[in-house]
GROMACS .gro file of C-alpha atoms in nm:
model
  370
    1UNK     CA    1   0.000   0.000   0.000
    2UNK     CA    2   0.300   0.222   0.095
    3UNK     CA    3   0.449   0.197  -0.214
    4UNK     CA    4   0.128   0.216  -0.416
    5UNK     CA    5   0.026   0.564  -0.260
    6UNK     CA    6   0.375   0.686  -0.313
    7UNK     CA    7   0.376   0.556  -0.675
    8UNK     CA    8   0.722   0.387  -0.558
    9UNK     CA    9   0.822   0.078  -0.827
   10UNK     CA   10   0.908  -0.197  -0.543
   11UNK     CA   11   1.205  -0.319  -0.815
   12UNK     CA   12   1.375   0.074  -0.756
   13UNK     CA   13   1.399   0.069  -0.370
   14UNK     CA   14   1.751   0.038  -0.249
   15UNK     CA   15   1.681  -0.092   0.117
   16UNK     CA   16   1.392  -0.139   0.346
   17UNK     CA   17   1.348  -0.175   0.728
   18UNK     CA   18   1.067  -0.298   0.931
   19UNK     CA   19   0.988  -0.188   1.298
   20UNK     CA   20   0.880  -0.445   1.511
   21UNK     CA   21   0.872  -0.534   1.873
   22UNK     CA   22   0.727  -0.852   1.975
   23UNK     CA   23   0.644  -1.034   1.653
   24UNK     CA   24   0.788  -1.374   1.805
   25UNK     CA   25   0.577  -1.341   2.132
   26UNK     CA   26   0.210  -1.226   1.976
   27UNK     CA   27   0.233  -1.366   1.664
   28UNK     CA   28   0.521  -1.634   1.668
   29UNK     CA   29   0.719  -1.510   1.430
   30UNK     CA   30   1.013  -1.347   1.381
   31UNK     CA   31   1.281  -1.273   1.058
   32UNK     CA   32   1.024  -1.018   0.929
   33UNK     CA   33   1.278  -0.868   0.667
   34UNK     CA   34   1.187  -1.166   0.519
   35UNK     CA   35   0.811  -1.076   0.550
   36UNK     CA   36   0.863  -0.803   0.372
   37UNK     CA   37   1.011  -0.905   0.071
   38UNK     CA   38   0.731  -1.151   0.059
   39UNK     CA   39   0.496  -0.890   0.053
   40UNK     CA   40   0.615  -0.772  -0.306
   41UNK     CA   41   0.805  -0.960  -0.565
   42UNK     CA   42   0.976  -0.623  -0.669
   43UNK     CA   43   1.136  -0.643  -0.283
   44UNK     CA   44   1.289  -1.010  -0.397
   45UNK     CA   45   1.654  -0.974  -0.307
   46UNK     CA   46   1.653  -0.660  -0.172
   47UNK     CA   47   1.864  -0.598   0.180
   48UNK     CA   48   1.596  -0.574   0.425
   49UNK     CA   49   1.616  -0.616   0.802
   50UNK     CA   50   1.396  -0.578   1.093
   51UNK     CA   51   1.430  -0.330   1.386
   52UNK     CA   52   1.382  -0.337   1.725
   53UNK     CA   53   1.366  -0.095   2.054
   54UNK     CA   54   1.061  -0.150   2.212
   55UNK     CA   55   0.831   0.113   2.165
   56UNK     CA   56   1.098   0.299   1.967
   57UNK     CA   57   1.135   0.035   1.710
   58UNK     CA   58   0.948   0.235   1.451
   59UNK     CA   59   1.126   0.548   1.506
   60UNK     CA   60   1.469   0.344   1.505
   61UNK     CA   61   1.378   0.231   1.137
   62UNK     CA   62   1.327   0.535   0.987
   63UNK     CA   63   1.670   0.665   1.166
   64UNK     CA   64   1.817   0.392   1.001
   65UNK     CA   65   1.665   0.436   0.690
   66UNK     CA   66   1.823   0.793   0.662
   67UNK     CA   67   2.134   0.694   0.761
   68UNK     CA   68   2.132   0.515   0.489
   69UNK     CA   69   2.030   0.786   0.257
   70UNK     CA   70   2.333   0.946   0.393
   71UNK     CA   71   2.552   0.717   0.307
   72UNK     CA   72   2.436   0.699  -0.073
   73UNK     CA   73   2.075   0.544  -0.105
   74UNK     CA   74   1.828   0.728  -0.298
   75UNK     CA   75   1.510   0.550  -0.217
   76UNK     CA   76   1.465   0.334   0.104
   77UNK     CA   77   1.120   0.214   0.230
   78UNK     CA   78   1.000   0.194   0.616
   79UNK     CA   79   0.728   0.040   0.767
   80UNK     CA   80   0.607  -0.073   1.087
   81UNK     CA   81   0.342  -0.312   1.205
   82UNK     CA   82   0.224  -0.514   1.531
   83UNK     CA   83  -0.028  -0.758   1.636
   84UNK     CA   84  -0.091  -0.716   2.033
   85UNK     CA   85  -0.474  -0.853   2.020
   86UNK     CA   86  -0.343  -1.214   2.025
   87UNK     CA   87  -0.337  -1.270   2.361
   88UNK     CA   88  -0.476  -1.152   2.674
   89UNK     CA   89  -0.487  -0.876   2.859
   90UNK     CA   90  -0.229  -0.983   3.165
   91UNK     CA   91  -0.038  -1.185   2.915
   92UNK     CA   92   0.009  -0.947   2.612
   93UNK     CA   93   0.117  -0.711   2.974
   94UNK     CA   94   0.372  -0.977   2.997
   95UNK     CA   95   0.543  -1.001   2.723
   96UNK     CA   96   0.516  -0.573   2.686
   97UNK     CA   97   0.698  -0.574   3.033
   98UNK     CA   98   1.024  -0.718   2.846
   99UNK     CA   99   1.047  -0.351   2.777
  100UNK     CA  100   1.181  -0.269   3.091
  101UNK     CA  101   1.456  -0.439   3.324
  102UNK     CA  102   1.210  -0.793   3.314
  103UNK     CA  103   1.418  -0.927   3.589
  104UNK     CA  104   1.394  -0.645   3.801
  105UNK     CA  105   1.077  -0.490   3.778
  106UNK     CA  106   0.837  -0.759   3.658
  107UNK     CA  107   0.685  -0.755   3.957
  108UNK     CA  108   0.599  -0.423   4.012
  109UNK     CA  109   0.271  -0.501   3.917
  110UNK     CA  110   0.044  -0.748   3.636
  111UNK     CA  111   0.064  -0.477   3.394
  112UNK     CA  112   0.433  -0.352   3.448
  113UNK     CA  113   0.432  -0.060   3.230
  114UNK     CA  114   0.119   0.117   3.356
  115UNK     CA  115   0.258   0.095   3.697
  116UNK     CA  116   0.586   0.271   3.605
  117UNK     CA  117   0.410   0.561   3.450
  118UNK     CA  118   0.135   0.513   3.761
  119UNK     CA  119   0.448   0.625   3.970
  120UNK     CA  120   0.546   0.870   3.765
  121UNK     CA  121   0.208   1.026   3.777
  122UNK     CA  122   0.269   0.973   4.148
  123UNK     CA  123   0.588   1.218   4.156
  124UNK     CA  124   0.387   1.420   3.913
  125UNK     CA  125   0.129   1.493   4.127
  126UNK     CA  126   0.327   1.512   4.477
  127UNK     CA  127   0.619   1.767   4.314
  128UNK     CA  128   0.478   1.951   4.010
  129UNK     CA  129   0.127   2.005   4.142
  130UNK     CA  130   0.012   1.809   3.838
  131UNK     CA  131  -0.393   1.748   3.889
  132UNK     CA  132  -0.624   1.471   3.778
  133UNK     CA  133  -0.784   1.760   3.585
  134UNK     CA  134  -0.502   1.826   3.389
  135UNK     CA  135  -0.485   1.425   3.297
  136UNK     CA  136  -0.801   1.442   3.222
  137UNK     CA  137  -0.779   1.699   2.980
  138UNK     CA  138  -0.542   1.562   2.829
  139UNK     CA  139  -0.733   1.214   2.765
  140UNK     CA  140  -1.041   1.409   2.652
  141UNK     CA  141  -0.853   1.606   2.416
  142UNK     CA  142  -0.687   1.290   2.247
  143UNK     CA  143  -1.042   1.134   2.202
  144UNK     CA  144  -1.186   1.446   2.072
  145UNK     CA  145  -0.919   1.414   1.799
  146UNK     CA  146  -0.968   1.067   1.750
  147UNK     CA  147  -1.313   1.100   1.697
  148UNK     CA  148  -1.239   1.319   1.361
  149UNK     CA  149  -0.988   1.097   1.273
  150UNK     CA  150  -1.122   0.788   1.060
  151UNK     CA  151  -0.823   0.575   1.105
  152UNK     CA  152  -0.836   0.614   1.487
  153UNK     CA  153  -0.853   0.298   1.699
  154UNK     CA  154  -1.112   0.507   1.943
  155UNK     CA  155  -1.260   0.694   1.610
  156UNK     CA  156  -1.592   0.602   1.762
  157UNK     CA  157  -1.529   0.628   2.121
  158UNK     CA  158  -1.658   0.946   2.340
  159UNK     CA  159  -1.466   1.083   2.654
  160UNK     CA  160  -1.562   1.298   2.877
  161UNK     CA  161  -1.417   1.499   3.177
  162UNK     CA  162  -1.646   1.366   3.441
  163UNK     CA  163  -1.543   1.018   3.304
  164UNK     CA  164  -1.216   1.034   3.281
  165UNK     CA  165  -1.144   1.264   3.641
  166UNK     CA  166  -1.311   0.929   3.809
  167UNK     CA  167  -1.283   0.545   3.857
  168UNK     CA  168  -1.576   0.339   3.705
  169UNK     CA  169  -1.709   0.000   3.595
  170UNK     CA  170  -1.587   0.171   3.257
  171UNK     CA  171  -1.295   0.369   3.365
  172UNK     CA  172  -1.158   0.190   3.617
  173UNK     CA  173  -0.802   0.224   3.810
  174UNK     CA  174  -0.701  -0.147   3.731
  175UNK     CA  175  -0.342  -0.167   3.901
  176UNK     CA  176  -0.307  -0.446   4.181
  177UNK     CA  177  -0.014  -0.217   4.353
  178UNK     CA  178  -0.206  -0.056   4.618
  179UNK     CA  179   0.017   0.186   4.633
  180UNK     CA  180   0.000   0.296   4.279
  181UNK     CA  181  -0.329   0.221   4.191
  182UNK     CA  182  -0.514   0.548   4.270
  183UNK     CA  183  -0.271   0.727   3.966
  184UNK     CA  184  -0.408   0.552   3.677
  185UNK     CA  185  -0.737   0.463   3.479
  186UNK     CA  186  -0.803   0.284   3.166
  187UNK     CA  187  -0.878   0.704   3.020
  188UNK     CA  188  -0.482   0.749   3.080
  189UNK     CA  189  -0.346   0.453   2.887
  190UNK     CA  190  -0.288   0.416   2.554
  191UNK     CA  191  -0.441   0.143   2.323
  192UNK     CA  192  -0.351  -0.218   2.309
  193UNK     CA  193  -0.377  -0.201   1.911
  194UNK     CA  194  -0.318  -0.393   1.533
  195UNK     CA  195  -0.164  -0.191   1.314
  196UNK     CA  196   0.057  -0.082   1.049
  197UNK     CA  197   0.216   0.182   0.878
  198UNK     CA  198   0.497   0.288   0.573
  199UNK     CA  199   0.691   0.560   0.391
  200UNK     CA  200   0.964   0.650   0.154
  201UNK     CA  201   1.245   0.805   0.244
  202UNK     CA  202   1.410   0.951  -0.041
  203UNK     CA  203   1.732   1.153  -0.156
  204UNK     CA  204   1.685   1.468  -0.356
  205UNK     CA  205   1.810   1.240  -0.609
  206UNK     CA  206   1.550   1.002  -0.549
  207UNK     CA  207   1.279   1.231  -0.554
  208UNK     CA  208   1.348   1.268  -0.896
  209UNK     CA  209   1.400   0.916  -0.967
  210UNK     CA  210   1.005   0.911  -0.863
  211UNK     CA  211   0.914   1.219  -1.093
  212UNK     CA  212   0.801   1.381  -0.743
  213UNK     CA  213   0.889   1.771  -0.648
  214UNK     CA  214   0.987   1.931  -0.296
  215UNK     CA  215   0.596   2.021  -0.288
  216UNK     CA  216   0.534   1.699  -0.268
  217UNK     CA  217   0.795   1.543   0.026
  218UNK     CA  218   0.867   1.706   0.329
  219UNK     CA  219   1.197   1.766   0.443
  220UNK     CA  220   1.366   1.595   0.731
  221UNK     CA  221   1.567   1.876   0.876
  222UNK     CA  222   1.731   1.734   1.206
  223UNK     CA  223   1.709   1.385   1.370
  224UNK     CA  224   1.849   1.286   1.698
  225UNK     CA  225   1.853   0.939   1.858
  226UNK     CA  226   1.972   0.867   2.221
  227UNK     CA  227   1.973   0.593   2.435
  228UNK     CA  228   1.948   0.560   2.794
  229UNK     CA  229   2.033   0.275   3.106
  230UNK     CA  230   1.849  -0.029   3.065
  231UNK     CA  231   1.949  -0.130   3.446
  232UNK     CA  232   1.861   0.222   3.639
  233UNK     CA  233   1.521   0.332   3.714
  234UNK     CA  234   1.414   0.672   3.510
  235UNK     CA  235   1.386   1.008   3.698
  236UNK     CA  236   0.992   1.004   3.747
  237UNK     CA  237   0.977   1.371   3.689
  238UNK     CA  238   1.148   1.447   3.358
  239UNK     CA  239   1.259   1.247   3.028
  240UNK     CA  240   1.587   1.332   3.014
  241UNK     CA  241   1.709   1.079   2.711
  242UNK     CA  242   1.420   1.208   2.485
  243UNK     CA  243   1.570   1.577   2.620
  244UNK     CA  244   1.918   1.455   2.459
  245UNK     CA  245   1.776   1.354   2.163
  246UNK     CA  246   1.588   1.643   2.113
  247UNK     CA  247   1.895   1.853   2.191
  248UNK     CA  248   2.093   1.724   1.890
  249UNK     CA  249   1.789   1.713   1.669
  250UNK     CA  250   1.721   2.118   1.739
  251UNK     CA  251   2.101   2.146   1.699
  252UNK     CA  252   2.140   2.001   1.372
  253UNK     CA  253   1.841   2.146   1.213
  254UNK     CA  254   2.008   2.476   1.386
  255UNK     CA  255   1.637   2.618   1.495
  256UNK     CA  256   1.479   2.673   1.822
  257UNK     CA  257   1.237   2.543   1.996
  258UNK     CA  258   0.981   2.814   1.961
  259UNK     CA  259   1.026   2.759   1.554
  260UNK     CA  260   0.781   2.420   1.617
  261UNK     CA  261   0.397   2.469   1.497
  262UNK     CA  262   0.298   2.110   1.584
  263UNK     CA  263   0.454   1.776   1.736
  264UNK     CA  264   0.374   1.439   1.758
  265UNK     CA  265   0.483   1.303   2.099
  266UNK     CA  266   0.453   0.980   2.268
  267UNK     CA  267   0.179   1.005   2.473
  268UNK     CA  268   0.205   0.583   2.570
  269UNK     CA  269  -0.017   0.751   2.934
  270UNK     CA  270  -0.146   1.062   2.953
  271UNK     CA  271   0.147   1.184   3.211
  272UNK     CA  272   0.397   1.139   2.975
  273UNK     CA  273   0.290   1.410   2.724
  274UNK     CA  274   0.315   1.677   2.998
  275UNK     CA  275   0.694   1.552   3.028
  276UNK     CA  276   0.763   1.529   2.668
  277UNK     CA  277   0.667   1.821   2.588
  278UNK     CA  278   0.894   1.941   2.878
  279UNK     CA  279   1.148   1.734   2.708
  280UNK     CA  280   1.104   1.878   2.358
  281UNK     CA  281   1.095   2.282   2.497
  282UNK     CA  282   0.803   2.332   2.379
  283UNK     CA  283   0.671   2.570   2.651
  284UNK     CA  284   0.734   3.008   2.610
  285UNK     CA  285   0.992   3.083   2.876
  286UNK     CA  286   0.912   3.041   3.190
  287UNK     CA  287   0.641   2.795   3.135
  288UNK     CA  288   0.582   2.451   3.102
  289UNK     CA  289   0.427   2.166   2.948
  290UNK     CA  290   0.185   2.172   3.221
  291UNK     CA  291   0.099   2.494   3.190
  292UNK     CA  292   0.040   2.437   2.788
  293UNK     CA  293  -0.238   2.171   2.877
  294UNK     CA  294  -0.383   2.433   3.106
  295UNK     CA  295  -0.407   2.746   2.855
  296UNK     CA  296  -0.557   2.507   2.564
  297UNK     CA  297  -0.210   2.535   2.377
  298UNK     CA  298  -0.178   2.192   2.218
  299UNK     CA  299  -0.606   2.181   2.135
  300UNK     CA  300  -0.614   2.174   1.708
  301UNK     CA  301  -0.624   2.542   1.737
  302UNK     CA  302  -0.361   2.630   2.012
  303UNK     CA  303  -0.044   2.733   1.956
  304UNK     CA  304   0.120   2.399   1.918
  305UNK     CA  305  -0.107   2.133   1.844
  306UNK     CA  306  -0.003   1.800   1.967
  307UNK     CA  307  -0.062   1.468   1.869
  308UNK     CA  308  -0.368   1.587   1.676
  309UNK     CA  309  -0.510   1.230   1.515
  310UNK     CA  310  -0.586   1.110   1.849
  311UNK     CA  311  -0.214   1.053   2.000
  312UNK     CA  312  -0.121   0.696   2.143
  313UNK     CA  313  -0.372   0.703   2.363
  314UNK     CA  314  -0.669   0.711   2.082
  315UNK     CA  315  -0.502   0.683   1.804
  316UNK     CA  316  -0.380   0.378   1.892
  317UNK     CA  317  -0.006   0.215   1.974
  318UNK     CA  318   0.075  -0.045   1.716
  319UNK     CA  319   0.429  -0.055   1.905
  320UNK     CA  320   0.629  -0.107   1.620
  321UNK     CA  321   0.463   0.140   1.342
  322UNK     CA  322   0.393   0.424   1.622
  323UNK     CA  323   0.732   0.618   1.496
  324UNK     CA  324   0.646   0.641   1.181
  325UNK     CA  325   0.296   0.716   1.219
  326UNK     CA  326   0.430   1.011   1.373
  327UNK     CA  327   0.614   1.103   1.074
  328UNK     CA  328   0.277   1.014   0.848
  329UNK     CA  329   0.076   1.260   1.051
  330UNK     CA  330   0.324   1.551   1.018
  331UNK     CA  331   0.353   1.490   0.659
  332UNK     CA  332  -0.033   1.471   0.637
  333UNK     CA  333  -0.074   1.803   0.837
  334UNK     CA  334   0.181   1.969   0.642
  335UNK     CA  335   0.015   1.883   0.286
  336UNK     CA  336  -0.359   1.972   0.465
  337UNK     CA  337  -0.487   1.589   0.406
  338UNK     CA  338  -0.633   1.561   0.748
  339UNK     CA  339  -0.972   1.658   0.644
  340UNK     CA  340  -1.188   1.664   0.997
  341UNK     CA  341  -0.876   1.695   1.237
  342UNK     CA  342  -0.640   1.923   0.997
  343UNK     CA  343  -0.489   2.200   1.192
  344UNK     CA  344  -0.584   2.554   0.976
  345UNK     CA  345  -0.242   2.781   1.024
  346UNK     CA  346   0.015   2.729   0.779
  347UNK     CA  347   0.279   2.472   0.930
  348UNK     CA  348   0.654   2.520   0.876
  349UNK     CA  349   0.850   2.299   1.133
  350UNK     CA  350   0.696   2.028   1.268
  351UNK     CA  351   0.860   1.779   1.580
  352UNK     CA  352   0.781   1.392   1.644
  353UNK     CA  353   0.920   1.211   1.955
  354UNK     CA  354   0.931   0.813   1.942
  355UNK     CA  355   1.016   0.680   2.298
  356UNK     CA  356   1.082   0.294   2.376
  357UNK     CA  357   1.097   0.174   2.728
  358UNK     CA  358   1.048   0.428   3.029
  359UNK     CA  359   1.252   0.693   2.873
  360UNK     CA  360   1.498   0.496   2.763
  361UNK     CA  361   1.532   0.438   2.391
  362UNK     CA  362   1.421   0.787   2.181
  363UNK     CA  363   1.452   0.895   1.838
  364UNK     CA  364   1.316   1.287   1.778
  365UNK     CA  365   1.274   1.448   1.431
  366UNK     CA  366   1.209   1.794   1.267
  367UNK     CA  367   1.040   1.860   0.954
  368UNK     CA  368   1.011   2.133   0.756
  369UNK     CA  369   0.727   2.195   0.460
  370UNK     CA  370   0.808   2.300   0.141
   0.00000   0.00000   0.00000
């Protein structure tokens, strides 16, 4: 489909990477470069390999895709897909929680990754006065997005603020960790979702090998890609490998922060898009992203919309295609082809933030619209 839309010949790509994080667990399979190439018989022979960093596995294979467009490729395809609906809830928790440091903080909790960000939201709320208002707002503005988004996984789902401030039969705080459990509801998690997505990454060279123009591409104008330690718990109150990253993204595309119109940031709970934007800068000075979900500044019309198809956490979070989703809905805001949920100012510079693990695999991009 990728290359169809793109009007991409299959027998012209030079390489192609897949993101994936737990094909062999959900799905029993793994060696999906192989997959790939099965999906076309233009792709027969072609180097293709599979990616993996968790969450970040997506954003890790278009990384590697333009590093090799740096090194001499013209036209390289990406995609990214997972199957999570497979298994249960407490098992498909499972074999997500090999994410983190399994050995160590498996038993945090059944569901190990809602209980990390359930203590985040913990330090949140105890030492940056964060509110379960503010969380809700956050969750109601995601569905609200997703509901004029088509390809949303909660397109037809409502949300409102009295249901998501409160614990219900349908919104309930589902953590076993007594201690945790009062910090998280279903409204504040992202989506357990099948999914997939693609692009081309191309060369100026390969642009024309495609009979395309700058109008139609946008440019990738800074990338940065950091890594953090697997074995040490995360500072609960900042993101501080996605701040790295970001750092030597803004620093290669030499702008600012305050250049960004929109950003795609991974919202995997509603707490942690408070503390990526934090990570990103996106706040005026002396401000912060808490104080941008306050004053309405990410909304569709605010001054930074983010995560405007509905985010991770209504969108959905096919793990391994989420980082280049991100770079699908910039490109689709950019080129106005978001019909219901486009964003009406003209957008420049755009930001996406792919994060795998607690803050501890992150890959950040800037765009720029020709």
């Amino acid at each position: 489909e990728t290359l169809k839309v793109t009007g991409t010949p299959a027998e012209i790509v030079d390489k192609a990477w897949i993101g994936n994080f737990a094909g062999e667990l959900f799905s029993s399979q793994g060696h999906l470069g192989a997959a790939v190439a099965g999906s076309n018989d233009g792709l027969y022979n072609k180097p293709i390999m599979r990616v993996e960093g968790a969450c970040a596995s997506g954003g890790l294979a278009f990384a590697s895709a333009i590093e090799s467009i740096q090194a001499g490729c013209d036209i390289n395809l990406v995609v990214g897909a997972e199957v999570q609906t497979t298994a249960s809830a407490r098992t498909g928790g499972d074999y997500l929680a090999r994410a983190s440091d399994y050995k160590r903080q498996r038993g945090i909790d059944d569901f190990v990754f809602p209980a990390m960000f359930a203590r985040r939201t913990k330090n949140c709320m105890e030492k940056m006065g964060v509110q379960v208002q503010d969380l809700a707002k956050l969750s109601v503005k995601a569905y609200d997005n997703a509901n004029k988004n088509p390809l949303a996984h909660m397109h037809f789902v409502q949300m409102t603020m009295d249901q998501a401030c409160s614990s219900s039969d349908k919104n309930p705080a589902f953590l076993g960790n007594a201690e945790l459990n009062p910090f998280l509801r279903v409204s504040d998690c992202s989506q357990v979702s099948d999914g997939g997505a693609g692009l081309v990454v191309v060369s100026e060279e390969g642009l024309k090998k495609l009979g395309k123009t700058e109008a139609d591409a946008i440019e990738l104008i800074g990338i940065g890609h950091a890594t953090g330690n697997l074995f040490v718990d995360a500072d609960p109150l900042s993101m501080p490998t996605t701040a790295f990253a970001a750092q030597n993204c803004y620093e290669m595309a030499n702008i600012s922060p305050s250049d960004v119109n929109i950003a795609e940031v991974h919202d995997c709970f509603t707490i942690t898009e408070i503390l990526m934007m934090d990570a990103l800068k996106l706040a005026q000075s002396g401000s912060t992203g808490l104080d941008m979900v306050r004053n309405g500044e990410t909304t569709l019309e605010g001054r930074i919309p983010v995560n405007t198809g509905g985010g991770l956490v209504a969108f959905g979070h096919p793990v391994g295609a989420t980082g280049i989703k991100q770079v699908l809905e910039i490109y689709r805001q950019m080129k106005g082809l978001c019909g219901d949920y486009q964003v009406s100012k003209i957008l420049n510079v755009g930001i996406t933030a792919n994060m795998g693990g607690d803050d501890k695999t992150a890959v950040v991009g800037l765009f720029c619209n020709h």
